[in-house]
Short mmCIF file of N, CA and C in Angstrom, two decimals:
data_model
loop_
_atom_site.label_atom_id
_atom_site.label_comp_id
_atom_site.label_asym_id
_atom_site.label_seq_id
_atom_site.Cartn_x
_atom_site.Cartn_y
_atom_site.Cartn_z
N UNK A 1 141.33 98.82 89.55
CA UNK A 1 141.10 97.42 89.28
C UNK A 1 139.62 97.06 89.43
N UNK A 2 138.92 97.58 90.28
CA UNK A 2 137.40 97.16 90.95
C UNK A 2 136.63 97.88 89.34
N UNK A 3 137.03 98.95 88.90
CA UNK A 3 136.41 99.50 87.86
C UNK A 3 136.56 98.77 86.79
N UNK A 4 137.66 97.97 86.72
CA UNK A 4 137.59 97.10 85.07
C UNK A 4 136.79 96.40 85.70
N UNK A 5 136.23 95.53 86.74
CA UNK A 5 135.91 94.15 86.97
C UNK A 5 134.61 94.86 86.64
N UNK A 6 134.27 96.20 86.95
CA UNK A 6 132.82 96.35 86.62
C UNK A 6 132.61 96.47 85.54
N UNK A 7 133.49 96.91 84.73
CA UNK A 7 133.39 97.51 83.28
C UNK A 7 133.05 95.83 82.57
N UNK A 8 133.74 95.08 82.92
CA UNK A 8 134.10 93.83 82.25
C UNK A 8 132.53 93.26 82.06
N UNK A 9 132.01 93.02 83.58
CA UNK A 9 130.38 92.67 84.22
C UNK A 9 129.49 93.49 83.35
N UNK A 10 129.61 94.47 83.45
CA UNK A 10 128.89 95.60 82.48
C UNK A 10 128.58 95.31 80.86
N UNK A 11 129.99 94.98 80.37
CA UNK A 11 130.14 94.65 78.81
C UNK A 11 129.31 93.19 78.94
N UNK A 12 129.58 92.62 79.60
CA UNK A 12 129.05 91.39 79.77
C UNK A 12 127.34 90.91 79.85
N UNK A 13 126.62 91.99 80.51
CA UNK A 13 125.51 91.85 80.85
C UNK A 13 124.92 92.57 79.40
N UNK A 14 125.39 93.57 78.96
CA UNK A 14 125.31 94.27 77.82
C UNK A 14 125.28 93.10 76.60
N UNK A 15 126.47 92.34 76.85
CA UNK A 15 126.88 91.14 75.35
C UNK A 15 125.15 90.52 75.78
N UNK A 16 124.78 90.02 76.73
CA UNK A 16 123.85 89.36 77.06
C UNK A 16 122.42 89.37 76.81
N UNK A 17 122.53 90.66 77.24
CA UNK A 17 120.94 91.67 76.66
C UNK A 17 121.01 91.67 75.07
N UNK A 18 121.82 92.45 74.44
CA UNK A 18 121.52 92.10 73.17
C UNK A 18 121.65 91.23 72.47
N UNK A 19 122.60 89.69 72.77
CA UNK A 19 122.24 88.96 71.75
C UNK A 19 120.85 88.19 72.35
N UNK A 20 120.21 88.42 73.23
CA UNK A 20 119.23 87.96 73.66
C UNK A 20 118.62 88.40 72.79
N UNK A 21 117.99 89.79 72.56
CA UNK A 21 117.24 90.53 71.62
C UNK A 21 117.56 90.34 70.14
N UNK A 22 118.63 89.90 69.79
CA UNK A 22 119.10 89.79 68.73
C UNK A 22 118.47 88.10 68.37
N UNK A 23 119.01 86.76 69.03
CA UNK A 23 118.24 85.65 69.26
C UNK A 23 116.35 85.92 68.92
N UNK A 24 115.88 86.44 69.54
CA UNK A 24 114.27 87.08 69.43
C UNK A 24 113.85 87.30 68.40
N UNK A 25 114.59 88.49 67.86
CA UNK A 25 114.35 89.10 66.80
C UNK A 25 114.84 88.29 65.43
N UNK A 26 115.98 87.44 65.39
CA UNK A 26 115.87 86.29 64.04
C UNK A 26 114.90 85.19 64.47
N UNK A 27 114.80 85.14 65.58
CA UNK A 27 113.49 84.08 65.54
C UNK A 27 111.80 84.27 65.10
N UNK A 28 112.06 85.54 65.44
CA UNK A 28 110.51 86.47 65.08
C UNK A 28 110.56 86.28 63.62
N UNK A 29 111.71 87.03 62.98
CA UNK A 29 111.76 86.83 61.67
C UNK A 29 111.74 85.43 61.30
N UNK A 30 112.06 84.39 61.38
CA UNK A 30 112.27 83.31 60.71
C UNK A 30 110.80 82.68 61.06
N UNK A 31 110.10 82.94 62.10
CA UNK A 31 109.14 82.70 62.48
C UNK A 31 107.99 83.49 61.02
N UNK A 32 108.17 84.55 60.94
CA UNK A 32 107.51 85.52 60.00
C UNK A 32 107.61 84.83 58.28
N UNK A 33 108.68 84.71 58.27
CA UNK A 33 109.28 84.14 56.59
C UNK A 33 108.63 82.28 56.95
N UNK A 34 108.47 81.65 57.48
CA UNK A 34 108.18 80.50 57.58
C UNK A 34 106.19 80.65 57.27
N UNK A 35 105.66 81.61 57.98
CA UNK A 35 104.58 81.93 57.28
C UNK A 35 104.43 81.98 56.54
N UNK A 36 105.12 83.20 56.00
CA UNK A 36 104.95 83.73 54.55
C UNK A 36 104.72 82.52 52.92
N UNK A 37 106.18 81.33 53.55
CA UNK A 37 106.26 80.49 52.86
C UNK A 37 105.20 79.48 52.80
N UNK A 38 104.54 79.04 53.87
CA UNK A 38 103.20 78.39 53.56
C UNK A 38 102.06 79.16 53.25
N UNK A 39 102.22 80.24 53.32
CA UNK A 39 100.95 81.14 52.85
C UNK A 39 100.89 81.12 51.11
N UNK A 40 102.49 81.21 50.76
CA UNK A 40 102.68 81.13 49.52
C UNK A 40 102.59 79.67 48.91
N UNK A 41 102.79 78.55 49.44
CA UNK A 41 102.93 77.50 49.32
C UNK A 41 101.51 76.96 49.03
N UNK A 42 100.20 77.51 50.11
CA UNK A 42 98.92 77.07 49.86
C UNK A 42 98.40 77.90 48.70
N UNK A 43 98.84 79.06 48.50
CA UNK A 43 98.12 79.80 47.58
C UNK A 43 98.02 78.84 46.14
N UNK A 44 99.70 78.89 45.61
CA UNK A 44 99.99 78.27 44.43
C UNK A 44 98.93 76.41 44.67
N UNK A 45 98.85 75.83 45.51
CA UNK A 45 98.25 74.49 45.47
C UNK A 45 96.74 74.79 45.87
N UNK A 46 95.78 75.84 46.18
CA UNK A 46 94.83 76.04 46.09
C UNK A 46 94.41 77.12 45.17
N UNK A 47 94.82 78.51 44.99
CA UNK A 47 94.73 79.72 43.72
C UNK A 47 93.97 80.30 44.66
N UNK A 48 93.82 79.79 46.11
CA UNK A 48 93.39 81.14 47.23
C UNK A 48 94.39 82.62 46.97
N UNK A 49 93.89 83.56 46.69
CA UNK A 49 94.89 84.67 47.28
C UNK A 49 94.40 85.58 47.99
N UNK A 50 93.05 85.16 48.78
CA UNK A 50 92.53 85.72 49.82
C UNK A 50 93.93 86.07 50.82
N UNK A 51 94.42 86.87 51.62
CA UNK A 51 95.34 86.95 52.72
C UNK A 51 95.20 86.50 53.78
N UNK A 52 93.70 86.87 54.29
CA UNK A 52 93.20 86.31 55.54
C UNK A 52 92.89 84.97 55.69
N UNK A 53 92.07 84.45 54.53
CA UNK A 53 91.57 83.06 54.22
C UNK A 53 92.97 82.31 54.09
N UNK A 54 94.32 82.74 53.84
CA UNK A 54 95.36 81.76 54.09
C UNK A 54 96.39 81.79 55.08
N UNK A 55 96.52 82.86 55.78
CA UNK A 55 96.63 82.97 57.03
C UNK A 55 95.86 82.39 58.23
N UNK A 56 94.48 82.62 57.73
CA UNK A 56 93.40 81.77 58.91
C UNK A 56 93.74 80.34 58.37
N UNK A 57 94.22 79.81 57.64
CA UNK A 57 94.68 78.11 57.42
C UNK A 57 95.84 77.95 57.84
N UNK A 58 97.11 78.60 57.16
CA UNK A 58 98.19 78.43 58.07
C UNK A 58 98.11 78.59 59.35
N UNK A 59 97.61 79.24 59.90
CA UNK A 59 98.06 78.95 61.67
C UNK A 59 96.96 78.29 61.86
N UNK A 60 96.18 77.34 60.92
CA UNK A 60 95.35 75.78 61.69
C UNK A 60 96.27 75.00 61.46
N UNK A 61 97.80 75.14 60.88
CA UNK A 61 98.69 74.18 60.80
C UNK A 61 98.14 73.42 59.34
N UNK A 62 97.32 73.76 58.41
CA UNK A 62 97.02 73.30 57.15
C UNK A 62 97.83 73.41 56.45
N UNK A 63 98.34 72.33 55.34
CA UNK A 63 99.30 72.96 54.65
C UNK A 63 98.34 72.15 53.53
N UNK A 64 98.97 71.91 52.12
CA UNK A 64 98.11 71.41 50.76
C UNK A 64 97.67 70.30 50.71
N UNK A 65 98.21 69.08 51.60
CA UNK A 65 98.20 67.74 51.34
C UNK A 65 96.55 67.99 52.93
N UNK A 66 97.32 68.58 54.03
CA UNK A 66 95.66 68.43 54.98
C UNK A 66 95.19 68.83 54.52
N UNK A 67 94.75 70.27 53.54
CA UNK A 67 94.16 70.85 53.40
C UNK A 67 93.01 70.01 52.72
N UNK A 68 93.51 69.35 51.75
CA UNK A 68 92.24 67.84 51.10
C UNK A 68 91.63 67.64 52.29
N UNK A 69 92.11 67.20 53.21
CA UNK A 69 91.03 66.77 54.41
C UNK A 69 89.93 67.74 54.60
N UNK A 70 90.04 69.04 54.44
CA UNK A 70 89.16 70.15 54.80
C UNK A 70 87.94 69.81 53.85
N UNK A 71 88.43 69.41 52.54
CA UNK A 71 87.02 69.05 51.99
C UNK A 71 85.89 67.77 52.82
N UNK A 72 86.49 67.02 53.27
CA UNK A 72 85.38 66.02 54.07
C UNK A 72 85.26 66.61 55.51
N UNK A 73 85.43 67.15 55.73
CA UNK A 73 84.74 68.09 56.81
C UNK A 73 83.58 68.02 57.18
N UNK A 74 82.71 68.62 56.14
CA UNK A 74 81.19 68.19 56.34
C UNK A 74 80.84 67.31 57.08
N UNK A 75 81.81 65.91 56.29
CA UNK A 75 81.23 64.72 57.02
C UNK A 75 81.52 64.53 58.69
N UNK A 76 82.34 65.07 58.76
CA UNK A 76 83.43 64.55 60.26
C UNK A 76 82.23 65.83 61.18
N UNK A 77 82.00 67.03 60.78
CA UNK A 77 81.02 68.03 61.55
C UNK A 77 79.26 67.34 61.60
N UNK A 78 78.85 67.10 60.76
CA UNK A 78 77.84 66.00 61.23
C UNK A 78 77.79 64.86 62.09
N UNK A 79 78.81 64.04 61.69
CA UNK A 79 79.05 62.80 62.64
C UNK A 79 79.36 63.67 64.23
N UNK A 80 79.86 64.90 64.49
CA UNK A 80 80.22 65.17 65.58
C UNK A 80 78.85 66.03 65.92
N UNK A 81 77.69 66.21 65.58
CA UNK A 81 76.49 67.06 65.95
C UNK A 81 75.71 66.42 66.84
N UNK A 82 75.95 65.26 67.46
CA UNK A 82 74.90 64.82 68.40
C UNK A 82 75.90 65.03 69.64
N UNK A 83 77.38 65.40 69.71
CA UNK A 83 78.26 65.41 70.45
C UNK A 83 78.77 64.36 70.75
N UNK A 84 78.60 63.55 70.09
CA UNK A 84 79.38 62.01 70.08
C UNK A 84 79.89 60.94 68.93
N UNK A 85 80.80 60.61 68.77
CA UNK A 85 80.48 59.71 67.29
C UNK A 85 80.93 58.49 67.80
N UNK A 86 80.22 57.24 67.31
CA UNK A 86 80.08 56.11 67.84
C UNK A 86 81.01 55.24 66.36
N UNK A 87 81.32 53.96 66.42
CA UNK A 87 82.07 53.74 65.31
C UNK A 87 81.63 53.26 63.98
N UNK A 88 80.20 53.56 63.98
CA UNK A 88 79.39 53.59 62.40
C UNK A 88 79.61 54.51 61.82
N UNK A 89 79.66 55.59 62.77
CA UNK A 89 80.08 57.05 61.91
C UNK A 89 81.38 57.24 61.57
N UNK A 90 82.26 56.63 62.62
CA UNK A 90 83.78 57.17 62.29
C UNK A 90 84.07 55.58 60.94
N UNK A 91 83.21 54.52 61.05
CA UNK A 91 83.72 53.74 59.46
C UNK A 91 83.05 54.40 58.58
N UNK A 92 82.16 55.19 58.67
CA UNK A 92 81.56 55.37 57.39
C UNK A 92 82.25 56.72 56.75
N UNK A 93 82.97 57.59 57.78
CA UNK A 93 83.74 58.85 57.37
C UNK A 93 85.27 58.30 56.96
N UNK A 94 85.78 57.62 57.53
CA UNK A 94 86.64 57.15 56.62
C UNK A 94 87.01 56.12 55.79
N UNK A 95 85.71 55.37 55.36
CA UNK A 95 85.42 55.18 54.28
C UNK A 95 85.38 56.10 53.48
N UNK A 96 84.79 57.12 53.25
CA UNK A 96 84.40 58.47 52.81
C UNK A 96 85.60 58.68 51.96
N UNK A 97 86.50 58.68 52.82
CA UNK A 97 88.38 59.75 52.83
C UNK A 97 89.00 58.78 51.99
N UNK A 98 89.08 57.49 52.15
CA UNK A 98 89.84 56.65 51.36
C UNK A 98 89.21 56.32 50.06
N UNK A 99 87.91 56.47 49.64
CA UNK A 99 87.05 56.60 48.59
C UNK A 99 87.46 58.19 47.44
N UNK A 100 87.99 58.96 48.52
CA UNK A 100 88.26 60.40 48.35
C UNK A 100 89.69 60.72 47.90
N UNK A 101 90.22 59.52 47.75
CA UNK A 101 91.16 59.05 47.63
C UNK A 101 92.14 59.86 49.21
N UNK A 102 92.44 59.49 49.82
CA UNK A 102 93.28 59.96 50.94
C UNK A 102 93.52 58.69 51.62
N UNK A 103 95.03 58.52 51.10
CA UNK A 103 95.67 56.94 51.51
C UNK A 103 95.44 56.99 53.15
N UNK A 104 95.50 56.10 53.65
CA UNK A 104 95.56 55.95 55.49
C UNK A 104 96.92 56.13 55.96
N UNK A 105 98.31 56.18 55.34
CA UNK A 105 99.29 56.98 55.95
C UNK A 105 99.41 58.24 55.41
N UNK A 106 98.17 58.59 54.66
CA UNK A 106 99.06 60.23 54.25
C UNK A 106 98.39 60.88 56.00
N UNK A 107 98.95 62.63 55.73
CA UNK A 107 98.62 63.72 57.05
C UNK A 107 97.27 63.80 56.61
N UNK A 108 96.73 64.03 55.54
CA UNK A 108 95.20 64.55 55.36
C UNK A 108 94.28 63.21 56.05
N UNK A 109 94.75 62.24 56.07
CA UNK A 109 93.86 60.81 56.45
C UNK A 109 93.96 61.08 58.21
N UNK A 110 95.11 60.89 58.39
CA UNK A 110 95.66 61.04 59.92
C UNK A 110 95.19 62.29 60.70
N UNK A 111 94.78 63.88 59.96
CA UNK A 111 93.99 64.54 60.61
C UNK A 111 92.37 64.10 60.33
N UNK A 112 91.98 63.42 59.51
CA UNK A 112 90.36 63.30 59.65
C UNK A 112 90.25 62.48 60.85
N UNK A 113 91.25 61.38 61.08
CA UNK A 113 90.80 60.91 62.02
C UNK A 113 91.69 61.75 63.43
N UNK A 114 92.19 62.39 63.34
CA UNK A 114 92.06 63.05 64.52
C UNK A 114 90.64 63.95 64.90
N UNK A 115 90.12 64.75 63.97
CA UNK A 115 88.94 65.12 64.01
C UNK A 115 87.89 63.94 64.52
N UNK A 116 87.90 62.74 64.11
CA UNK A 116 87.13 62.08 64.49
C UNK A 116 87.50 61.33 66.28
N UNK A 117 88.58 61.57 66.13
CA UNK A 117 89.11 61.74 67.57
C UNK A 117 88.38 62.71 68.84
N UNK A 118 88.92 63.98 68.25
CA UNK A 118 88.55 64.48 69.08
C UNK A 118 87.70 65.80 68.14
N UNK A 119 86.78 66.07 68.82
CA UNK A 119 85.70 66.99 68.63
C UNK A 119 86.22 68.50 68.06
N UNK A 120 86.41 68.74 66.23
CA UNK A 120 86.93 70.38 66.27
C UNK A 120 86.24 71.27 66.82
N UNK A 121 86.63 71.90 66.88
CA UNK A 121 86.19 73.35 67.33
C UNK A 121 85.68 74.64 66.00
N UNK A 122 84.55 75.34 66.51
CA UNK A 122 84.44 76.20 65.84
C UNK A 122 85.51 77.06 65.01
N UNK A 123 86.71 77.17 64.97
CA UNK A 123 87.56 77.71 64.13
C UNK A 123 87.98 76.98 63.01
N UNK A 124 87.90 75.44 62.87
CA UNK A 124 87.86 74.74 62.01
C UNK A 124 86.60 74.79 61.25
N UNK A 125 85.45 75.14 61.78
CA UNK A 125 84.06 75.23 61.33
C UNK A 125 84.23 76.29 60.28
N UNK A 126 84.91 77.67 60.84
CA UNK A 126 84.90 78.71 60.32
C UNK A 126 86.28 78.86 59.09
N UNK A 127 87.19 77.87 59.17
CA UNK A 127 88.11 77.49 58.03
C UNK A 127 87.47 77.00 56.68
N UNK A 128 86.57 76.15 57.16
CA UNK A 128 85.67 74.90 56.27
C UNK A 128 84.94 76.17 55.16
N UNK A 129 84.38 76.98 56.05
CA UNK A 129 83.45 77.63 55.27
C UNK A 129 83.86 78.82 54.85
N UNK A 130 85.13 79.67 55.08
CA UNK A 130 85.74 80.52 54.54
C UNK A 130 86.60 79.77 53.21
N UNK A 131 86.83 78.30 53.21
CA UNK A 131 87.58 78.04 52.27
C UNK A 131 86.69 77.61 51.53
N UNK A 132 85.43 77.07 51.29
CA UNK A 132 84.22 77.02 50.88
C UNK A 132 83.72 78.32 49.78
N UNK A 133 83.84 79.25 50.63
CA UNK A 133 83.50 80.16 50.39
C UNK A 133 84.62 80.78 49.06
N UNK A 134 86.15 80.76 49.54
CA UNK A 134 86.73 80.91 48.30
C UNK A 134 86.83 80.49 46.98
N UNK A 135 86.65 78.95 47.14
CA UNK A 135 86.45 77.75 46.53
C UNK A 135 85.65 77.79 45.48
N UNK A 136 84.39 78.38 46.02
CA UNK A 136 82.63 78.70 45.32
C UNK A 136 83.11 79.51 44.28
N UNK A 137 83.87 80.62 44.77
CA UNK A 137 83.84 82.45 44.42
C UNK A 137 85.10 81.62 42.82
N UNK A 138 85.62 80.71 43.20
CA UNK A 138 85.88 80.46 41.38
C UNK A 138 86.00 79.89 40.75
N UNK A 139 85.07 78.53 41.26
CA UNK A 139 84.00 78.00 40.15
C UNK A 139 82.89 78.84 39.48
N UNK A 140 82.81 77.84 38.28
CA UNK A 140 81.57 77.91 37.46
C UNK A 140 80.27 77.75 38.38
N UNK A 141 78.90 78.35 37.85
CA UNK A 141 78.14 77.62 38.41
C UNK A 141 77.85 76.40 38.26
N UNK A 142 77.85 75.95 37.20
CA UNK A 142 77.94 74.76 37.06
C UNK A 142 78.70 73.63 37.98
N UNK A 143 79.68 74.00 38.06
CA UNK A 143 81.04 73.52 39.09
C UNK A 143 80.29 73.37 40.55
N UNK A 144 80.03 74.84 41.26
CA UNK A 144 79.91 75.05 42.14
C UNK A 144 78.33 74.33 42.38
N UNK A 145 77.59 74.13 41.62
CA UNK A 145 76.22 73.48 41.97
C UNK A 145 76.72 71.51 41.92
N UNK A 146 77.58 71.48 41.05
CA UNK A 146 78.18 70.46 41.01
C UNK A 146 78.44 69.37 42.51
N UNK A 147 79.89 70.86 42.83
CA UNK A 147 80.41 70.77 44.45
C UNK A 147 79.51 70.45 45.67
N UNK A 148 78.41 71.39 45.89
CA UNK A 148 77.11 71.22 47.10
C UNK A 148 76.51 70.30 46.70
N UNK A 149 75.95 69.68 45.34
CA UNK A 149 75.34 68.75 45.54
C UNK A 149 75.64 67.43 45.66
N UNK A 150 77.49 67.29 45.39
CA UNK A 150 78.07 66.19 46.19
C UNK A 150 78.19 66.30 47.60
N UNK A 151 78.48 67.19 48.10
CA UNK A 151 79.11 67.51 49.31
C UNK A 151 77.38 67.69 50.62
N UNK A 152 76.51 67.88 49.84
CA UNK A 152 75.36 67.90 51.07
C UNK A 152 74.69 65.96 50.75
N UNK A 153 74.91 65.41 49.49
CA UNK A 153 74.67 64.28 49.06
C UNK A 153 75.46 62.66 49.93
N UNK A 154 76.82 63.38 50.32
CA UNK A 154 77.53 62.94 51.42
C UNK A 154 77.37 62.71 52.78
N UNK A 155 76.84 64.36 53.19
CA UNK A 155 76.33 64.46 54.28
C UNK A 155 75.42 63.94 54.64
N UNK A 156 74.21 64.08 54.26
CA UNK A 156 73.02 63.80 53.82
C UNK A 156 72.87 62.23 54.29
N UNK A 157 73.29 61.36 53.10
CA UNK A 157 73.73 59.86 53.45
C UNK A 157 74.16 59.69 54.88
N UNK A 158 75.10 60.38 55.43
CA UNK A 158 75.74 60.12 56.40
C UNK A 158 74.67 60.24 57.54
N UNK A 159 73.91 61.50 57.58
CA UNK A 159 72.83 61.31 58.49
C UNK A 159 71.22 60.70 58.35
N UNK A 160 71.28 60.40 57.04
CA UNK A 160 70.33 59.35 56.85
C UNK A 160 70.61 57.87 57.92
N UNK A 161 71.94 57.64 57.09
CA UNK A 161 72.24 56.07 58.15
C UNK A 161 72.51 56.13 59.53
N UNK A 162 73.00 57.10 60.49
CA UNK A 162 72.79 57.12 61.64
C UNK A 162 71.29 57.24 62.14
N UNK A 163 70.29 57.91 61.46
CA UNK A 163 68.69 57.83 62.11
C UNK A 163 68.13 56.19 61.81
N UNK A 164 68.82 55.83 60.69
CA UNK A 164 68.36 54.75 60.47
C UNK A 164 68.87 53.44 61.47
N UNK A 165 70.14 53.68 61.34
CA UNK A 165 70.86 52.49 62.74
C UNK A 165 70.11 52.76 64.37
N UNK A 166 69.73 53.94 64.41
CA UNK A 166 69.00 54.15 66.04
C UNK A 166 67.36 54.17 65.54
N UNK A 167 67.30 54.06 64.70
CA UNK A 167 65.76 53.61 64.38
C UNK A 167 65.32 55.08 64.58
N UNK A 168 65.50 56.25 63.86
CA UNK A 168 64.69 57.18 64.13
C UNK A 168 64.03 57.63 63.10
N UNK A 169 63.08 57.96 63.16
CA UNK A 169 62.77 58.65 61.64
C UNK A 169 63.03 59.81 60.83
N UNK A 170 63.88 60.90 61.61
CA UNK A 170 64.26 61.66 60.69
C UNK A 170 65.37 62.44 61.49
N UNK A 171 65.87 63.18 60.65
CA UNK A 171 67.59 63.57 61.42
C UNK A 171 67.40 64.64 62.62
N UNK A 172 68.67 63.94 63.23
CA UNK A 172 67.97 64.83 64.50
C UNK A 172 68.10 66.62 64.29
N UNK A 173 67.69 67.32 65.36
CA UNK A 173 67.57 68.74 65.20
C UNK A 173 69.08 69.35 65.08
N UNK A 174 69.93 68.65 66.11
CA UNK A 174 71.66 69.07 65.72
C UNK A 174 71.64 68.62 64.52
N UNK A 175 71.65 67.67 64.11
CA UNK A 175 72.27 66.94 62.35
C UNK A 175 71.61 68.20 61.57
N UNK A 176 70.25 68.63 61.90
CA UNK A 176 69.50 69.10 60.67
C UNK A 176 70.20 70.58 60.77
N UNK A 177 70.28 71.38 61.96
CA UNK A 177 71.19 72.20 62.12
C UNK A 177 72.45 72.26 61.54
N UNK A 178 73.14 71.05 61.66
CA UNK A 178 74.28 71.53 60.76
C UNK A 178 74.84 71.47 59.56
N UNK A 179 73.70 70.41 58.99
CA UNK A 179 73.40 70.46 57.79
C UNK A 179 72.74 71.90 56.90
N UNK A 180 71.81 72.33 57.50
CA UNK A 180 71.85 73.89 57.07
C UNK A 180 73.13 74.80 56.77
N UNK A 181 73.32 74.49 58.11
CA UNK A 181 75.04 75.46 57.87
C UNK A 181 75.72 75.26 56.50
N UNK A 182 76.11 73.71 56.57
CA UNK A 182 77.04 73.66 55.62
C UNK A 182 76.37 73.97 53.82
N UNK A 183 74.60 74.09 53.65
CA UNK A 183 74.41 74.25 53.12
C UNK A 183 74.33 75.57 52.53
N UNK A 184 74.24 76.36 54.09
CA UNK A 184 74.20 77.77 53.34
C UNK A 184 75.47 78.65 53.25
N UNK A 185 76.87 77.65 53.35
CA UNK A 185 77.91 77.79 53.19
C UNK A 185 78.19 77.95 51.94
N UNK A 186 77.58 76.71 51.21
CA UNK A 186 78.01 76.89 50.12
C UNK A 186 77.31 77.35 48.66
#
């Protein structure tokens, strides 16, 4: 009798262990195929088929509709180069977005201003300009001279009028710094 009760405990701890592993392992997978599907999902709404370049977006949680936000970037990484943005910068960036057309309840509006919230981080820096970078690689030149000279023309403005509201005469060494960047991004 003591031997079934173990046998029973036994089968039991056994049922336990593996559907545990079993639980894991469809979650891994469904976890895996849920990638896959926004990887595929951004490709077709951007014509990225870089692997890395859409993998490094999916797990920023980008999907096609934020991903528009990634284009005003520029602006939101300047306004954040003195390490602060005060609220001339955050009206004038989303001004920017709603000009850019990005309604104020869509996700792409609602992450710029989280960015303008809170300060991104270099991996968003390095999204901006890897998707930049794809972006460039297939346009025309034409296109692509097109693209930078709106997109530093933006910037540009943007740190014009902050030297101008603090009365300075020319952009500061962070602004001018990261204005380079984004220029030799693209």
């Amino acid at each position: 009798m003591t031997t079934d009760i173990f046998r029973t405990r036994e089968q039991a701890l056994e049922y336990e262990f593996f559907h545990k592993v079993d639980d894991e392992l469809w979650e891994d997978l469904r976890h895996k195929l849920d990638l896959e599907d926004r990887r595929h999902a951004l490709a077709d709404a951007t014509g990225i088929t870089d692997e890395d370049v859409l993998t490094e977006l999916v797990e920023l949680d980008l999907n096609s509709e934020t991903l528009f936000a990634l284009l005003l970037f520029p602006l939101v990484w300047v306004a954040w180069a003195d390490g602060c943005i005060d609220t001339h910068e955050r009206q004038m960036v989303l001004k920017a977005a709603t000009e850019a057309g990005h309604d104020p309840d869509s996700a792409s509006y609602h992450l710029i201003e989280t960015w303008l919230d809170h300060e991104p981080n270099e991996t968003i820096q390095t999204a901006w300009k890897d998707y930049v970078r794809v972006i460039c690689g297939r346009l025309s030149t034409e296109a692509r001279r097109a693209m930078r000279r709106d997109t530093l023309r933006r910037v540009r403005e943007l740190a014009d009028s902050i030297c101008y509201r603090f009365g300075l005469d020319r952009v500061e060494l962070a602004q001018d710094a990261v204005l380079h960047q984004i220029a030799a991004a693209m």
